[in-house]
Short mmCIF file of C-alpha atoms in Angstrom, two decimals:
data_model
loop_
_atom_site.label_atom_id
_atom_site.label_comp_id
_atom_site.label_asym_id
_atom_site.label_seq_id
_atom_site.Cartn_x
_atom_site.Cartn_y
_atom_site.Cartn_z
CA MET A 894 0.00 0.00 0.00
CA GLN A 895 1.38 3.37 -0.96
CA THR A 896 1.44 6.00 1.68
CA PHE A 897 0.99 8.88 -0.71
CA SER A 898 -1.32 7.30 -3.24
CA SER A 899 -3.34 10.49 -3.62
CA MET A 900 -0.28 12.52 -4.62
CA ARG A 901 0.27 13.03 -8.31
CA ARG A 902 3.23 14.30 -10.17
CA ASN A 903 2.50 17.67 -11.64
CA ARG A 904 4.50 18.60 -14.72
CA THR A 905 4.23 22.36 -14.10
CA ASP A 906 5.76 21.94 -10.65
CA LYS A 907 8.73 20.15 -12.20
CA LYS A 908 9.16 22.89 -14.78
CA ASN A 909 9.05 25.63 -12.12
CA LEU A 910 11.56 23.77 -9.96
CA ARG A 911 13.88 23.30 -12.92
CA ILE A 912 13.68 27.02 -13.72
CA LEU A 913 14.27 27.91 -10.06
CA PHE A 914 17.42 25.76 -9.85
CA LEU A 915 18.62 27.11 -13.19
CA VAL A 916 18.18 30.70 -12.00
CA LEU A 917 19.98 29.96 -8.72
CA GLY A 918 22.79 28.28 -10.64
CA VAL A 919 23.12 31.24 -12.99
CA ILE A 920 23.26 33.68 -10.07
CA VAL A 921 26.02 31.64 -8.42
CA TYR A 922 27.89 31.31 -11.73
CA VAL A 923 27.72 35.04 -12.50
CA SER A 924 28.97 35.81 -8.99
CA ILE A 925 31.86 33.37 -9.42
CA SER A 926 32.67 34.78 -12.88
CA ASP A 927 33.27 38.17 -11.22
CA ILE A 928 35.95 36.57 -9.05
CA TYR A 929 37.64 34.42 -11.72
CA TYR A 930 38.23 36.35 -14.93
CA PHE A 931 38.75 33.26 -17.08
CA LEU A 932 35.06 32.32 -16.68
CA PRO A 933 32.90 34.03 -19.30
CA PRO A 934 29.88 35.93 -17.96
CA LEU A 935 27.56 34.11 -20.43
CA PHE A 936 26.22 37.38 -21.81
CA GLY A 937 26.24 36.02 -25.36
CA VAL A 938 24.39 32.86 -24.38
CA ALA A 939 21.77 34.88 -22.50
CA TYR A 940 21.42 37.18 -25.51
CA VAL A 941 20.87 34.24 -27.87
CA LEU A 942 18.32 32.63 -25.52
CA ALA A 943 16.45 35.93 -25.14
CA GLN A 944 16.50 36.35 -28.92
CA GLU A 945 15.01 32.91 -29.48
CA LYS A 946 12.30 33.54 -26.88
CA PHE A 947 11.57 36.92 -28.46
CA GLU A 948 11.25 35.38 -31.93
CA SER A 949 8.89 32.70 -30.61
CA ASN A 950 6.76 35.39 -28.85
CA ASP A 951 7.34 33.78 -25.45
CA THR A 952 7.09 36.90 -23.29
CA SER A 953 6.89 34.98 -20.02
CA ALA A 954 10.49 33.78 -20.45
CA LEU A 955 11.67 37.33 -21.00
CA TYR A 956 10.67 38.15 -17.42
CA TRP A 957 13.41 35.79 -16.23
CA PHE A 958 16.01 37.56 -18.36
CA LEU A 959 15.29 41.06 -17.06
CA PRO A 960 16.66 40.41 -13.52
CA PHE A 961 19.64 38.56 -15.02
CA PHE A 962 20.59 41.49 -17.21
CA VAL A 963 20.09 44.01 -14.39
CA PHE A 964 22.25 41.81 -12.13
CA PHE A 965 24.84 41.61 -14.93
CA GLU A 966 24.87 45.41 -15.28
CA THR A 967 25.29 46.04 -11.57
CA ASN A 968 28.14 43.52 -11.24
CA LYS A 969 30.01 44.98 -14.21
CA GLU A 970 29.21 48.60 -13.20
CA LEU A 971 27.47 49.34 -16.50
CA PRO A 972 24.72 51.92 -17.07
CA PHE A 973 21.30 50.92 -15.77
CA LEU A 974 19.10 49.13 -18.37
CA SER A 975 21.73 49.49 -21.09
CA THR A 976 21.49 45.79 -21.95
CA ILE A 977 17.72 46.03 -22.28
CA LEU A 978 18.06 49.07 -24.56
CA PHE A 979 20.68 47.25 -26.63
CA MET A 980 18.48 44.19 -26.98
CA ALA A 981 15.41 46.25 -27.86
CA PHE A 982 17.42 48.00 -30.58
CA SER A 983 18.82 44.68 -31.81
CA PHE A 984 15.56 42.76 -31.75
CA LYS A 985 13.47 45.47 -33.41
CA ILE A 986 15.94 46.90 -35.96
CA VAL A 987 18.97 44.67 -36.59
CA LEU A 988 17.45 41.18 -36.23
CA PRO A 989 14.57 41.55 -38.74
CA LYS A 990 16.99 42.82 -41.40
CA PHE A 991 19.41 39.99 -40.68
CA ARG A 992 16.63 37.40 -40.84
CA LYS A 993 15.37 38.88 -44.10
CA PHE A 994 18.73 38.35 -45.80
CA PHE A 995 19.99 35.14 -44.15
CA GLY A 996 16.96 33.27 -42.79
CA TYR A 997 16.51 31.26 -39.59
CA SER A 998 19.47 28.91 -39.50
CA LYS A 999 21.11 27.66 -36.28
CA VAL A 1000 24.49 28.09 -37.98
CA PHE A 1001 24.42 31.80 -37.17
CA ILE A 1002 24.21 31.36 -33.39
CA PRO A 1003 27.98 31.84 -32.88
CA LEU A 1004 27.73 34.99 -34.98
CA PHE A 1005 24.99 36.27 -32.65
CA ILE A 1006 27.24 35.62 -29.65
CA ALA A 1007 30.01 37.68 -31.23
CA TYR A 1008 27.47 40.38 -32.12
CA ALA A 1009 26.17 40.40 -28.54
CA TYR A 1010 29.58 41.18 -27.07
CA PHE A 1011 31.01 43.47 -29.74
CA GLY A 1012 27.69 45.14 -30.56
CA TYR A 1013 27.07 45.83 -26.88
CA PHE A 1014 30.59 47.25 -26.57
CA VAL A 1015 29.95 49.62 -29.51
CA PHE A 1016 26.53 50.49 -28.07
CA LEU A 1017 28.12 51.36 -24.72
CA ASN A 1018 30.69 53.55 -26.41
CA LEU A 1019 27.97 55.39 -28.35
CA MET A 1020 26.06 55.90 -25.10
CA GLY A 1021 29.26 57.16 -23.52
CA LEU A 1022 29.73 59.70 -26.29
CA LEU A 1023 26.12 60.87 -26.10
CA PHE A 1024 25.80 61.08 -22.33
CA ASP A 1025 29.43 61.77 -21.39
CA TYR A 1026 29.96 58.56 -19.40
CA ASP A 1027 33.21 56.73 -18.80
CA MET A 1028 32.69 53.49 -20.64
CA PRO A 1029 34.78 50.34 -20.25
CA LYS A 1030 37.87 50.06 -22.41
CA PHE A 1031 38.35 47.21 -24.86
CA SER A 1032 39.95 44.15 -23.31
CA TRP A 1033 41.20 41.00 -24.96
CA PHE A 1034 39.16 39.07 -22.42
CA ILE A 1035 36.11 39.90 -24.57
CA VAL A 1036 37.62 37.98 -27.50
CA PHE A 1037 38.40 35.08 -25.15
CA TYR A 1038 34.82 35.13 -23.80
CA VAL A 1039 33.39 35.10 -27.33
CA GLY A 1040 35.57 32.12 -28.25
CA VAL A 1041 34.67 30.14 -25.14
CA GLU A 1042 30.96 30.81 -25.50
CA MET A 1043 31.04 29.84 -29.18
CA VAL A 1044 32.60 26.50 -28.24
CA LEU A 1045 30.01 26.02 -25.47
CA ILE A 1046 27.13 26.77 -27.83
CA TRP A 1047 28.42 24.37 -30.48
CA PHE A 1048 28.87 21.72 -27.80
CA PHE A 1049 25.30 22.20 -26.54
CA LEU A 1050 23.90 22.21 -30.07
CA TRP A 1051 25.57 18.88 -30.82
CA VAL A 1052 24.82 17.21 -27.49
CA PHE A 1053 21.33 18.53 -26.87
#
């Protein structure tokens, strides 16, 4: 006789728990990546995931990305909501033109990671010129982060 025979497994509870543990893991990882500079901050991966959710009109998933990007900005001492402004510009202006010319292939995901880092760097410098802010200088760690995240994305595309 089962003790909990009336209990049922609810799929939505499993999904919420999975998202909760993923969010907690990301928060711990981003905190650790501030301590160890060789760990990429996963900005490109978050950008690509937000882009895919935006293209599939899944607005509920975008609510999980907003705190991540605000947390990312505060840890890196970047202007408030600059990542959200960059993504709004990219998703509404750059992405439709790119999709019009090249289509919806998964081959371009590493290109989007490179665009996320370098495009955001250019966007920050333009904001710095317009609003007279001191923006971060170019570092070769950005190129290293792009390379590592491209390898991670290709690994996850092949495995999963």
